[in-house]
Amino acid sequence: MKNSKQTTFSEDDMIAAAYCSLERMCNNMYAIVDKFRSDIAKPEDKEDVAIAQCILQMAICKTRSLLQLSHGISIAPNRMDIILFDPTSMFSILRSLYELVFTFRNIYIMTETEGERQILLDIWKICGLNNRQKLIALPKKTNQAYCEKQKKEAKDIEIMKQEISSILAALNIKKSAQKDIERTLNECIKKKISSIKGYKFEKKGSCITAFCEISLTSSPRYIYKKDSQLGIVYTFFSMHTHPSYLSVLQFGQMYDDNQYKKQLQEILTSACIFNAHLIQDFCKFI
């Protein structure tokens, strides 16, 4: 019996396959959103459902941007014959896509009850609104509408603080864990914290025993539970996106020996993996 030759694929073949897979996945994501909006969504749905849908739509936009950038960009005016592949810009989009995926997982899947989900949702909303609360030096006359938004959102933040207090009063939770949540909430408001983080309810049976913070650097373990090597994924993205010496050095070296092709394949493949998790989580929540 003759030994069959093993099929080998070039880097271009691998990139093309990853591109096609990501494009199909992006099309499927849009089909899910379209189906949800036409057949499942109801006018009486709560805000958390609308936010979940928006997160999926944002992921679609970021994925489309990655697909478009994978064709390369023209860096010379009116010269389409000089095309540059720029994985460093794509890594920035990929990292923001990952942050969306983790945020969704943290709020909608890692929580077990509606009360827990609402607490994380409110903290996330407060951190987001804090970005606008920080802008205190705006000229009032030229930015009156913006200042009105600030005032309204300051009231919204107070309402969400009261909502969290009401939820905590009804939860089966240890005093120490409740104090941790209240301390986190008060720090977010007082210090106007706007950075994205995750949080986890530690439980013994149905009782919440602790409330823990999850940094984005340590967040991959909650996405990739079985593969410890992928736990460094967020740090890897940061190595390419931050304006550090290392990122500039890697930019200068990535065109040697076609290193950018390997990076392009990694980006497209990673986007497929992230979106697969998001699709699964979205369908599980809905």
Short mmCIF file of C-alpha atoms in Angstrom, two decimals:
data_model
loop_
_atom_site.label_atom_id
_atom_site.label_comp_id
_atom_site.label_asym_id
_atom_site.label_seq_id
_atom_site.Cartn_x
_atom_site.Cartn_y
_atom_site.Cartn_z
CA MET A 1 0.00 0.00 0.00
CA LYS A 2 1.47 3.34 -1.06
CA ASN A 3 1.94 6.09 1.49
CA SER A 4 -0.11 9.12 0.61
CA LYS A 5 1.72 12.42 0.55
CA GLN A 6 0.92 14.79 3.36
CA THR A 7 -0.78 17.96 2.17
CA THR A 8 1.07 21.13 3.09
CA PHE A 9 -0.34 24.63 3.12
CA SER A 10 1.49 27.87 2.54
CA GLU A 11 1.15 30.91 4.80
CA ASP A 12 -1.04 32.53 2.16
CA ASP A 13 -3.30 29.46 2.16
CA MET A 14 -3.63 29.62 5.94
CA ILE A 15 -4.42 33.34 5.84
CA ALA A 16 -7.05 32.80 3.14
CA ALA A 17 -8.68 30.00 5.15
CA ALA A 18 -8.74 32.13 8.32
CA TYR A 19 -10.19 35.05 6.36
CA CYS A 20 -13.00 32.92 4.90
CA SER A 21 -13.81 31.45 8.31
CA LEU A 22 -13.98 34.88 9.91
CA GLU A 23 -16.12 36.28 7.10
CA ARG A 24 -18.60 33.41 7.42
CA MET A 25 -18.71 33.88 11.17
CA CYS A 26 -19.34 37.60 10.76
CA ASN A 27 -22.20 36.87 8.36
CA ASN A 28 -23.67 34.43 10.88
CA MET A 29 -23.41 37.01 13.65
CA TYR A 30 -25.39 39.46 11.56
CA ALA A 31 -27.98 36.76 10.85
CA ILE A 32 -28.33 36.19 14.60
CA VAL A 33 -28.87 39.89 15.25
CA ASP A 34 -31.35 40.16 12.40
CA LYS A 35 -33.26 37.11 13.63
CA PHE A 36 -33.26 38.40 17.18
CA ARG A 37 -34.56 41.85 16.22
CA SER A 38 -37.29 40.55 13.93
CA ASP A 39 -38.54 37.48 15.83
CA ILE A 40 -37.36 37.52 19.44
CA ALA A 41 -36.91 41.05 20.76
CA LYS A 42 -39.94 42.66 22.43
CA PRO A 43 -40.66 46.32 23.20
CA GLU A 44 -40.94 45.47 26.90
CA ASP A 45 -37.44 43.92 27.05
CA LYS A 46 -35.21 45.29 29.79
CA GLU A 47 -32.15 47.40 29.12
CA ASP A 48 -29.78 44.48 29.68
CA VAL A 49 -31.21 42.76 26.59
CA ALA A 50 -30.71 45.88 24.46
CA ILE A 51 -27.13 46.23 25.73
CA ALA A 52 -26.41 42.58 24.92
CA GLN A 53 -27.60 43.12 21.36
CA CYS A 54 -25.49 46.27 21.00
CA ILE A 55 -22.38 44.43 22.17
CA LEU A 56 -22.92 41.79 19.49
CA GLN A 57 -23.39 44.51 16.85
CA MET A 58 -20.18 46.23 18.00
CA ALA A 59 -18.36 42.92 17.60
CA ILE A 60 -19.67 42.68 14.05
CA CYS A 61 -18.33 46.17 13.26
CA LYS A 62 -14.92 45.39 14.69
CA THR A 63 -14.80 42.11 12.78
CA ARG A 64 -15.67 43.86 9.52
CA SER A 65 -12.87 46.34 10.19
CA LEU A 66 -10.39 43.49 10.68
CA LEU A 67 -11.51 41.87 7.44
CA GLN A 68 -11.12 45.15 5.58
CA LEU A 69 -7.68 45.89 7.04
CA SER A 70 -6.48 42.39 6.19
CA HIS A 71 -6.43 43.48 2.53
CA GLY A 72 -3.74 46.02 3.38
CA ILE A 73 -3.68 49.82 3.27
CA SER A 74 -2.13 52.33 0.92
CA ILE A 75 0.38 54.54 2.74
CA ALA A 76 1.44 56.60 -0.29
CA PRO A 77 -0.93 59.29 -1.65
CA ASN A 78 -2.72 58.10 -4.78
CA ARG A 79 -0.53 55.01 -5.00
CA MET A 80 -2.56 51.81 -4.78
CA ASP A 81 0.46 49.82 -5.94
CA ILE A 82 2.12 50.34 -2.54
CA ILE A 83 0.09 48.28 -0.10
CA LEU A 84 1.17 47.77 3.50
CA PHE A 85 -0.24 45.19 5.88
CA ASP A 86 -0.50 46.76 9.32
CA PRO A 87 -1.03 44.07 12.00
CA THR A 88 -0.28 46.60 14.77
CA SER A 89 -3.47 48.55 14.02
CA MET A 90 -5.38 45.28 13.70
CA PHE A 91 -4.09 44.17 17.12
CA SER A 92 -5.71 47.28 18.63
CA ILE A 93 -9.07 46.33 17.16
CA LEU A 94 -8.58 42.69 18.14
CA ARG A 95 -7.84 43.69 21.73
CA SER A 96 -11.00 45.83 21.89
CA LEU A 97 -12.95 42.86 20.45
CA TYR A 98 -11.55 40.65 23.19
CA GLU A 99 -12.57 43.23 25.81
CA LEU A 100 -16.12 43.12 24.48
CA VAL A 101 -16.16 39.32 24.66
CA PHE A 102 -14.90 39.28 28.24
CA THR A 103 -17.28 42.05 29.33
CA PHE A 104 -20.22 40.09 27.95
CA ARG A 105 -19.02 36.86 29.56
CA ASN A 106 -18.48 38.58 32.91
CA ILE A 107 -21.86 40.34 33.12
CA TYR A 108 -24.19 37.89 31.39
CA ILE A 109 -22.68 34.42 31.91
CA MET A 110 -20.55 34.48 35.05
CA THR A 111 -23.49 35.74 37.11
CA GLU A 112 -26.11 33.24 38.31
CA THR A 113 -29.04 35.47 39.23
CA GLU A 114 -30.73 38.54 37.81
CA GLY A 115 -29.70 40.52 40.90
CA GLU A 116 -26.02 39.63 40.46
CA ARG A 117 -26.19 40.54 36.77
CA GLN A 118 -27.80 43.89 37.54
CA ILE A 119 -25.09 44.75 40.07
CA LEU A 120 -22.30 44.12 37.55
CA LEU A 121 -24.26 45.90 34.84
CA ASP A 122 -24.75 48.97 37.04
CA ILE A 123 -21.07 49.10 38.07
CA TRP A 124 -20.08 48.79 34.39
CA LYS A 125 -22.50 51.57 33.43
CA ILE A 126 -21.24 53.85 36.21
CA CYS A 127 -17.62 53.35 35.09
CA GLY A 128 -18.66 54.17 31.54
CA LEU A 129 -20.53 57.33 32.54
CA ASN A 130 -17.56 58.41 34.67
CA ASN A 131 -15.67 59.14 31.45
CA ARG A 132 -18.02 62.06 30.85
CA GLN A 133 -18.13 63.05 34.53
CA LYS A 134 -14.35 63.61 34.46
CA LEU A 135 -14.64 66.38 31.85
CA ILE A 136 -15.10 69.35 34.17
CA ALA A 137 -13.27 72.07 32.22
CA LEU A 138 -15.71 72.41 29.34
CA PRO A 139 -16.90 75.94 28.48
CA LYS A 140 -20.54 75.94 29.56
CA LYS A 141 -21.79 78.24 26.82
CA THR A 142 -20.32 76.29 23.92
CA ASN A 143 -21.05 72.88 25.42
CA GLN A 144 -24.38 73.42 27.12
CA ALA A 145 -25.91 70.21 25.76
CA TYR A 146 -22.89 68.24 26.93
CA CYS A 147 -23.08 69.77 30.40
CA GLU A 148 -26.75 68.88 30.60
CA LYS A 149 -25.81 65.26 29.84
CA GLN A 150 -23.28 65.36 32.65
CA LYS A 151 -25.91 66.59 35.13
CA LYS A 152 -28.46 63.99 34.04
CA GLU A 153 -25.93 61.18 34.17
CA ALA A 154 -24.75 62.24 37.63
CA LYS A 155 -28.36 61.71 38.78
CA ASP A 156 -28.46 58.38 36.92
CA ILE A 157 -25.34 57.25 38.77
CA GLU A 158 -26.99 58.05 42.10
CA ILE A 159 -30.10 56.10 41.07
CA MET A 160 -27.95 53.08 40.15
CA LYS A 161 -26.18 53.30 43.50
CA GLN A 162 -29.53 53.15 45.25
CA GLU A 163 -30.61 50.27 43.00
CA ILE A 164 -27.54 48.24 43.98
CA SER A 165 -28.26 48.91 47.66
CA SER A 166 -31.81 47.60 47.21
CA ILE A 167 -30.57 44.47 45.43
CA LEU A 168 -27.98 43.79 48.14
CA ALA A 169 -30.69 43.95 50.80
CA ALA A 170 -32.52 41.08 49.08
CA LEU A 171 -29.50 38.86 48.34
CA ASN A 172 -28.21 35.92 50.36
CA ILE A 173 -24.83 37.50 51.03
CA LYS A 174 -22.26 37.66 53.80
CA LYS A 175 -21.67 41.04 55.43
CA SER A 176 -18.03 41.07 54.34
CA ALA A 177 -18.97 40.46 50.70
CA GLN A 178 -21.64 43.16 50.87
CA LYS A 179 -19.06 45.61 52.23
CA ASP A 180 -16.70 44.70 49.36
CA ILE A 181 -19.41 45.55 46.82
CA GLU A 182 -20.30 48.79 48.58
CA ARG A 183 -16.61 49.77 48.79
CA THR A 184 -16.12 49.02 45.07
CA LEU A 185 -19.21 51.06 44.22
CA ASN A 186 -18.23 54.04 46.38
CA GLU A 187 -14.69 54.07 44.95
CA CYS A 188 -16.04 54.01 41.40
CA ILE A 189 -18.22 57.03 42.11
CA LYS A 190 -15.89 59.04 44.36
CA LYS A 191 -12.73 58.50 42.29
CA LYS A 192 -14.64 58.53 38.98
CA ILE A 193 -13.04 55.23 37.99
CA SER A 194 -13.59 54.53 34.30
CA SER A 195 -11.25 51.62 33.57
CA ILE A 196 -12.79 48.35 32.46
CA LYS A 197 -12.61 45.51 34.97
CA GLY A 198 -14.43 42.32 35.71
CA TYR A 199 -15.91 41.13 38.97
CA LYS A 200 -16.77 37.74 40.39
CA PHE A 201 -19.20 36.59 43.06
CA GLU A 202 -17.59 33.84 45.14
CA LYS A 203 -20.29 31.55 46.51
CA LYS A 204 -20.78 28.70 48.91
CA GLY A 205 -24.01 27.07 47.91
CA SER A 206 -26.40 29.93 47.23
CA CYS A 207 -24.66 32.34 49.62
CA ILE A 208 -22.31 35.01 48.25
CA THR A 209 -19.18 34.85 50.40
CA ALA A 210 -16.84 37.26 48.55
CA PHE A 211 -16.73 39.80 45.75
CA CYS A 212 -13.49 39.77 43.75
CA GLU A 213 -12.02 42.03 41.09
CA ILE A 214 -10.79 40.58 37.78
CA SER A 215 -8.20 42.58 35.84
CA LEU A 216 -8.17 42.40 32.07
CA THR A 217 -4.68 40.92 32.26
CA SER A 218 -5.98 37.95 34.28
CA SER A 219 -9.32 37.75 32.45
CA PRO A 220 -8.32 35.21 29.74
CA ARG A 221 -8.52 32.36 32.26
CA TYR A 222 -12.29 32.95 32.36
CA ILE A 223 -12.45 32.57 28.57
CA TYR A 224 -9.83 29.85 28.01
CA LYS A 225 -10.32 27.56 30.98
CA LYS A 226 -8.61 24.54 29.42
CA ASP A 227 -5.59 26.14 27.75
CA SER A 228 -3.24 27.95 30.12
CA GLN A 229 -1.03 29.12 27.25
CA LEU A 230 -3.81 31.38 26.02
CA GLY A 231 -3.87 33.07 29.42
CA ILE A 232 -1.22 35.54 28.20
CA VAL A 233 -3.32 36.65 25.24
CA TYR A 234 -4.21 40.12 26.60
CA THR A 235 -0.60 40.86 27.52
CA PHE A 236 0.43 39.75 24.03
CA PHE A 237 -2.02 42.21 22.45
CA SER A 238 -0.71 45.02 24.65
CA MET A 239 2.85 44.30 23.51
CA HIS A 240 1.79 45.31 20.01
CA THR A 241 -0.63 48.16 20.72
CA HIS A 242 1.01 50.26 23.47
CA PRO A 243 3.40 53.01 22.29
CA SER A 244 6.36 51.29 23.92
CA TYR A 245 9.86 50.63 22.63
CA LEU A 246 8.93 46.96 22.22
CA SER A 247 5.91 47.70 20.03
CA VAL A 248 7.95 50.04 17.82
CA LEU A 249 10.76 47.46 17.63
CA GLN A 250 8.29 44.74 16.62
CA PHE A 251 6.76 47.02 14.00
CA GLY A 252 10.17 47.58 12.44
CA GLN A 253 11.01 43.88 12.42
CA MET A 254 7.71 42.35 11.33
CA TYR A 255 8.38 42.83 7.62
CA ASP A 256 11.60 40.82 7.86
CA ASP A 257 11.07 37.30 6.52
CA ASN A 258 7.33 38.02 6.13
CA GLN A 259 6.68 37.91 9.88
CA TYR A 260 3.58 40.05 9.31
CA LYS A 261 1.93 37.11 7.53
CA LYS A 262 2.12 34.96 10.64
CA GLN A 263 0.70 37.84 12.69
CA LEU A 264 -2.12 38.35 10.20
CA GLN A 265 -3.05 34.68 10.44
CA GLU A 266 -2.98 34.88 14.26
CA ILE A 267 -5.24 37.94 14.26
CA LEU A 268 -7.86 36.42 11.96
CA THR A 269 -7.81 33.10 13.82
CA SER A 270 -8.06 34.81 17.22
CA ALA A 271 -11.01 36.90 16.02
CA CYS A 272 -12.77 33.67 15.01
CA ILE A 273 -12.20 32.21 18.47
CA PHE A 274 -13.38 35.36 20.28
CA ASN A 275 -16.52 35.65 18.18
CA ALA A 276 -17.31 31.96 18.69
CA HIS A 277 -17.32 32.57 22.45
CA LEU A 278 -19.48 35.67 22.05
CA ILE A 279 -22.02 33.89 19.84
CA GLN A 280 -22.27 31.04 22.34
CA ASP A 281 -22.70 33.43 25.27
CA PHE A 282 -25.24 35.61 23.47
CA CYS A 283 -27.39 32.64 22.52
CA LYS A 284 -27.11 31.25 26.04
CA PHE A 285 -28.27 34.54 27.56
CA ILE A 286 -31.10 35.17 25.11
#
